[in-house]
Coordinates of C-alpha atoms in Angstrom, one line a residue:
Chain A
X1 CA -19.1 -16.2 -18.8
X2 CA -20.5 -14.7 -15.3
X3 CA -18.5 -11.5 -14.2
X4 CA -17.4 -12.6 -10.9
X5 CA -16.4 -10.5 -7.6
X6 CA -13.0 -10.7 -9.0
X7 CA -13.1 -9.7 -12.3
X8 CA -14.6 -6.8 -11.3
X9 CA -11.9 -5.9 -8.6
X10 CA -9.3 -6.6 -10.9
X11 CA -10.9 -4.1 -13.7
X12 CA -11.8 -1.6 -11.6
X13 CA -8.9 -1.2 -9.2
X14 CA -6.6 -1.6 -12.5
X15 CA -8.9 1.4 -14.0
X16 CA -8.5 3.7 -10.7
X17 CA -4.5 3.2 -11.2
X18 CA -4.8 4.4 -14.4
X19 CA -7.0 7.7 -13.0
X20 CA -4.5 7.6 -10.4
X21 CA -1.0 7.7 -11.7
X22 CA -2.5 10.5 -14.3
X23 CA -3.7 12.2 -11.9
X24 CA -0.5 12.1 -9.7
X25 CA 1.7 13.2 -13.0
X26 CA -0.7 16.2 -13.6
X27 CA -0.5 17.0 -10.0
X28 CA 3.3 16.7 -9.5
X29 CA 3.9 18.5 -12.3
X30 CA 1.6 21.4 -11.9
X31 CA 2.5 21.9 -7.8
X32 CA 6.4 22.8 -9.2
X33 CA 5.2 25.5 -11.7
X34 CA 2.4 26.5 -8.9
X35 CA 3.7 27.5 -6.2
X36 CA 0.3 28.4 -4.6
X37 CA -0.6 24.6 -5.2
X38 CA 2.8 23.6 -3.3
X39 CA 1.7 26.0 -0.6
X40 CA -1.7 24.6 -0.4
X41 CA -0.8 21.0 -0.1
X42 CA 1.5 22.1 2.6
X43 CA -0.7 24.3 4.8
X44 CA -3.1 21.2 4.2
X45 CA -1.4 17.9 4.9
X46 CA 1.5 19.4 6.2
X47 CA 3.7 18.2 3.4
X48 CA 3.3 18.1 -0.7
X49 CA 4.8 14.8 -0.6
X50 CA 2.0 13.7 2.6
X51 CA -0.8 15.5 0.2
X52 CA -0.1 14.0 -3.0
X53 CA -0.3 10.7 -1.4
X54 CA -3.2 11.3 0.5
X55 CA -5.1 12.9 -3.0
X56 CA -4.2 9.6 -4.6
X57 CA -5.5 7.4 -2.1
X58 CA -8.8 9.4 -2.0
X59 CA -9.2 9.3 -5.8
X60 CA -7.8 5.5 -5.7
X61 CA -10.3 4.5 -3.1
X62 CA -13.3 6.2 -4.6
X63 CA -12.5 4.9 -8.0
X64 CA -11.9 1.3 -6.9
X65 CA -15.3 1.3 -5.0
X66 CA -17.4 3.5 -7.4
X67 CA -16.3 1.4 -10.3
X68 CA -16.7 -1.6 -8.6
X69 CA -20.4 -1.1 -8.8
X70 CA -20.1 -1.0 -13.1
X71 CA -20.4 -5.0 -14.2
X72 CA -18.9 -5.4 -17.6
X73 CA -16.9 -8.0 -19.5
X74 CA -15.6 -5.1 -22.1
X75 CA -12.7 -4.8 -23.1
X76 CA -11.2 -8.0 -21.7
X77 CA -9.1 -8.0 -18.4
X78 CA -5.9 -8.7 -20.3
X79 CA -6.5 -5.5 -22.2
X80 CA -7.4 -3.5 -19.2
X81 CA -3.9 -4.8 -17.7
X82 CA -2.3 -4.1 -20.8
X83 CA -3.3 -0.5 -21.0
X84 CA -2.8 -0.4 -17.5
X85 CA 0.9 -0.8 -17.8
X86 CA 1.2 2.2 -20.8
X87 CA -0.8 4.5 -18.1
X88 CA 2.0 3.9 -15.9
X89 CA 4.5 4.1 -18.2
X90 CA 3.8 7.3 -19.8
X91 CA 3.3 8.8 -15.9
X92 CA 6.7 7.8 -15.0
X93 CA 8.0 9.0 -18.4
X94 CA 6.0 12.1 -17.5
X95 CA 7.4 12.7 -14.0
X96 CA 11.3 11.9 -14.6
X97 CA 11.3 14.2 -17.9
X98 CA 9.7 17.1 -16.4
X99 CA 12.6 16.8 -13.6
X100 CA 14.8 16.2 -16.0
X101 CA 13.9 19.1 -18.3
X102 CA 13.7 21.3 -14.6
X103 CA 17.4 20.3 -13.6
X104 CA 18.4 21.4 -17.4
X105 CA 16.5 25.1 -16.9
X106 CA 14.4 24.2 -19.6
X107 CA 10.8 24.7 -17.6
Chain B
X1 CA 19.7 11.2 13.6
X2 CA 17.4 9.6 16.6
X3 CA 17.2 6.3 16.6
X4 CA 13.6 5.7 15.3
X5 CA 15.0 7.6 12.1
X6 CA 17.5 5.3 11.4
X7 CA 15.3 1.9 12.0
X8 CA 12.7 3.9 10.0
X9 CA 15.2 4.2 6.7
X10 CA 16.8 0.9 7.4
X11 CA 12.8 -0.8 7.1
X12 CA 12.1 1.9 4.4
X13 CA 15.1 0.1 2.0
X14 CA 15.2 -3.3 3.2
X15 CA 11.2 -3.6 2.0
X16 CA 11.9 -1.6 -1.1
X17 CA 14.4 -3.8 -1.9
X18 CA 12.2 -7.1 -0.7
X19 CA 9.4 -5.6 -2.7
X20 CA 11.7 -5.6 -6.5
X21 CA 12.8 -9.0 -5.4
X22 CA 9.0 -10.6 -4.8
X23 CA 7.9 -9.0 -8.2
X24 CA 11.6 -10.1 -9.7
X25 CA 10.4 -13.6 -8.2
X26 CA 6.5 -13.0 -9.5
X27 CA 7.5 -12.4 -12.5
X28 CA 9.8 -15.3 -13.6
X29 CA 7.2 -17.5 -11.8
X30 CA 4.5 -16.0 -14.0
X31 CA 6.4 -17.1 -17.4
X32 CA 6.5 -20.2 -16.7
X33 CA 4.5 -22.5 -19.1
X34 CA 2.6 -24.2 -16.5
X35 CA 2.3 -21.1 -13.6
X36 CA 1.7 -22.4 -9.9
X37 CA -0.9 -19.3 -8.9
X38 CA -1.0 -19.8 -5.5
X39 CA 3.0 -19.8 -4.8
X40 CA 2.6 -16.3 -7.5
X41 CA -0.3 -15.5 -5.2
X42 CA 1.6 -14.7 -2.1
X43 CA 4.3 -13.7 -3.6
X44 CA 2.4 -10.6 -5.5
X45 CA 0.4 -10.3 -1.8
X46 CA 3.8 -9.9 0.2
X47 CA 5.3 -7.5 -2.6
X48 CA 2.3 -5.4 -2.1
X49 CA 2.4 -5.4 1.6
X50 CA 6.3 -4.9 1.7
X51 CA 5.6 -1.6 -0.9
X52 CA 3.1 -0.6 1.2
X53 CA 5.5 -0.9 4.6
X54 CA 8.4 0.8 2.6
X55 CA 6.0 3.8 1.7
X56 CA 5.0 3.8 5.3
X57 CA 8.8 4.5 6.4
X58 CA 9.7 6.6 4.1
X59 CA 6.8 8.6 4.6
X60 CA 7.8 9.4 8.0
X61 CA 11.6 9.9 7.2
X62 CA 11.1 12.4 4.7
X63 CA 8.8 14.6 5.7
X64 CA 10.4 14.9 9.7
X65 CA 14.2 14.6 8.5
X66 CA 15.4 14.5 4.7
X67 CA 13.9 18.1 3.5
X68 CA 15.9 19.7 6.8
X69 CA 18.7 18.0 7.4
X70 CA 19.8 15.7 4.3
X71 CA 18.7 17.9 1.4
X72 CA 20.3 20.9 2.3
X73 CA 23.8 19.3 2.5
X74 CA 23.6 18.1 -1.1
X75 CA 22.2 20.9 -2.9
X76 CA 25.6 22.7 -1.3
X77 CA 28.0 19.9 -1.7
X78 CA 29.6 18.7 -5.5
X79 CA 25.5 17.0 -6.7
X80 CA 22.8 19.1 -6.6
X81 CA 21.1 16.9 -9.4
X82 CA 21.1 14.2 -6.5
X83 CA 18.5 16.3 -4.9
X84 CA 17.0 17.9 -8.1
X85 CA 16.7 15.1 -10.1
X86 CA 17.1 11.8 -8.6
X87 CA 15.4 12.7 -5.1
X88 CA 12.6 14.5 -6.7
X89 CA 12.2 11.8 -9.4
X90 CA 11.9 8.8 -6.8
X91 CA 10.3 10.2 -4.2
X92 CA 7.4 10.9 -7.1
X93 CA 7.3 8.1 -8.8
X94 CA 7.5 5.8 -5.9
X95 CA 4.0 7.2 -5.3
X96 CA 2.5 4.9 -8.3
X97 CA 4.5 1.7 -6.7
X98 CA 2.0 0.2 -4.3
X99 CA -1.2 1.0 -6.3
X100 CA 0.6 -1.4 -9.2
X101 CA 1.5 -4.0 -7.0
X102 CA -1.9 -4.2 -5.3
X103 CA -3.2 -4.3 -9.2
X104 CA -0.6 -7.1 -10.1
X105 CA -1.5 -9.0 -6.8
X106 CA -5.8 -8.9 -7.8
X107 CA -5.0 -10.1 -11.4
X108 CA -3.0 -13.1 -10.4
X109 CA -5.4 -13.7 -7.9
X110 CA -8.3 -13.9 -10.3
X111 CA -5.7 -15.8 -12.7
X112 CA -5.9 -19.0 -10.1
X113 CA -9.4 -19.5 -10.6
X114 CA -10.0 -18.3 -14.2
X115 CA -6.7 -19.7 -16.2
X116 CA -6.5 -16.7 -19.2
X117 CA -3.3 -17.2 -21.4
X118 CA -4.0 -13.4 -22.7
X119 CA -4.3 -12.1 -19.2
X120 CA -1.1 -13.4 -17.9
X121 CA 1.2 -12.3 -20.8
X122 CA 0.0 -9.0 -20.2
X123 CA -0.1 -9.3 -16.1
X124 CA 3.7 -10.6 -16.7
X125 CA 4.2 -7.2 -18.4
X126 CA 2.9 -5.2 -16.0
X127 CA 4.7 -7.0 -13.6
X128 CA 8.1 -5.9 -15.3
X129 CA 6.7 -2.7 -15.5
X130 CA 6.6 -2.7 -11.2
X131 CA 10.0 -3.7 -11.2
X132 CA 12.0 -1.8 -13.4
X133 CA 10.1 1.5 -11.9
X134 CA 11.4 -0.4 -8.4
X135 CA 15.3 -0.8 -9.4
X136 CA 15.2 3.1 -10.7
X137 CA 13.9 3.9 -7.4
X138 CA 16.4 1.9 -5.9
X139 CA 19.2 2.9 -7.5
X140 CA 18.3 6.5 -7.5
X141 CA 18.0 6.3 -3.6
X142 CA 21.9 4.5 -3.5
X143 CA 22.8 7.8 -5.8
X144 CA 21.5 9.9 -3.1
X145 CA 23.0 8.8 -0.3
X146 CA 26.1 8.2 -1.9
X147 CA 26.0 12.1 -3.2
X148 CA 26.1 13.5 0.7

């Protein structure tokens, strides 16, 4: 089997949204218990929320091209996808527990 | 609120909600025994541009209006987890949303020319991944404005 244009778009966008969303949790998380992170994101993209989305566009874009460079049929696309979906999982687990353990007082 | 504001929220939901639906509709297409990729195709294509437009939206109503004049109103009022929990949650994990779809959209793409039984199962799960994240963000947003 060739590794077509699109196989390699699928894998590596679906490997810079794994980067990403990790990279979004460990963000999120670490610009509410650093407030000098918070402050930076403001002073530089004039909100947190603006400068976390602009970060993960960056590193999604850079990824998506960068990787798109790498031909390889291994591990399979459907694995790729598959462990795509846990990345995202355990982000969004990650995100709504630590707001959930903030809102109890216990971080 | 101005007037942009409010057209900006009222685009901001309406494509959120357009956006679950599409990958609601995706989804159930992709199940199917026999999958018609190019009806999936533009469905997973407009769910990604509708995420895309809803991030847009929100983007400009929350930075120029919630954080002054919404949030303040219910941290004082009778739900401050509104705010502390349900705002803060969404407006987070609504961040992954469009980077998904646009992953969702690629791999049924590819699926149309290159038929993979493996690859759709776990696309399909991935799929129902988008969404459920997409009704929590949904209904935490209804929580919200019902909290004021």
């Amino acid at each position: 089997m060739t590794n077509s244009p699109q196989q390699t778009w699928v894998r590596s966008v679906a490997i810079a949204v794994m980067a990403t969303v990790i990279m979004l949790a460990i963000l999120i998380i670490t610009a509410e218990e650093v407030p000098a992170l918070k402050n930076w994101l403001k002073a530089t993209f004039y909100h947190h929320w603006l400068g976390k989305g602009a970060l993960s566009l960056g590193l999604f874009a850079f990824l998506s091209i960068v990787l798109g460079f790498i031909k390889s049929e291994k591990p399979p696309l459907s694995k790729i996808i598959f462990l795509e979906a846990i990345f995202v999982i355990l982000s969004v687990l990650a995100i709504a527990g630590f707001f959930l353990l903030h809102l109890l007082k216990l971080v | 609120m101005t007037t942009t504001l409010a057209t900006f929220l009222v685009v901001h939901v309406l494509t959120g909600v357009l956006g679950i639906g599409l990958h609601n509709v995706t989804l159930m297409h992709i199940l199917k025994k026999t999958p018609d990729y190019a009806s999936i195709m533009r469905l997973a294509w407009s769910a990604f541009v509708m995420y895309l437009i809803s991030w847009g939206t929100s983007a400009y109503y929350y930075v120029t209006y919630y954080g002054t004049s919404v949030k303040p109103r219910i941290l004082a009022g009778n739900a401050p987890f509104a705010h502390n929990f349900f705002m803060e949650t969404k407006e987070h994990i609504f961040l992954v949303l469009p980077f998904v779809a646009l992953s969702i959209a690629l791999s049924v793409t590819y699926l149309k020319n290159n038929p993979d039984d493996e690859l759709r199962k776990k696309t399909a799960f991935l799929t129902l991944v988008a969404f459920v994240i997409g009704v929590a963000v949904a209904a935490s947003g209804i929580f919200v404005s019902g909290s004021i």
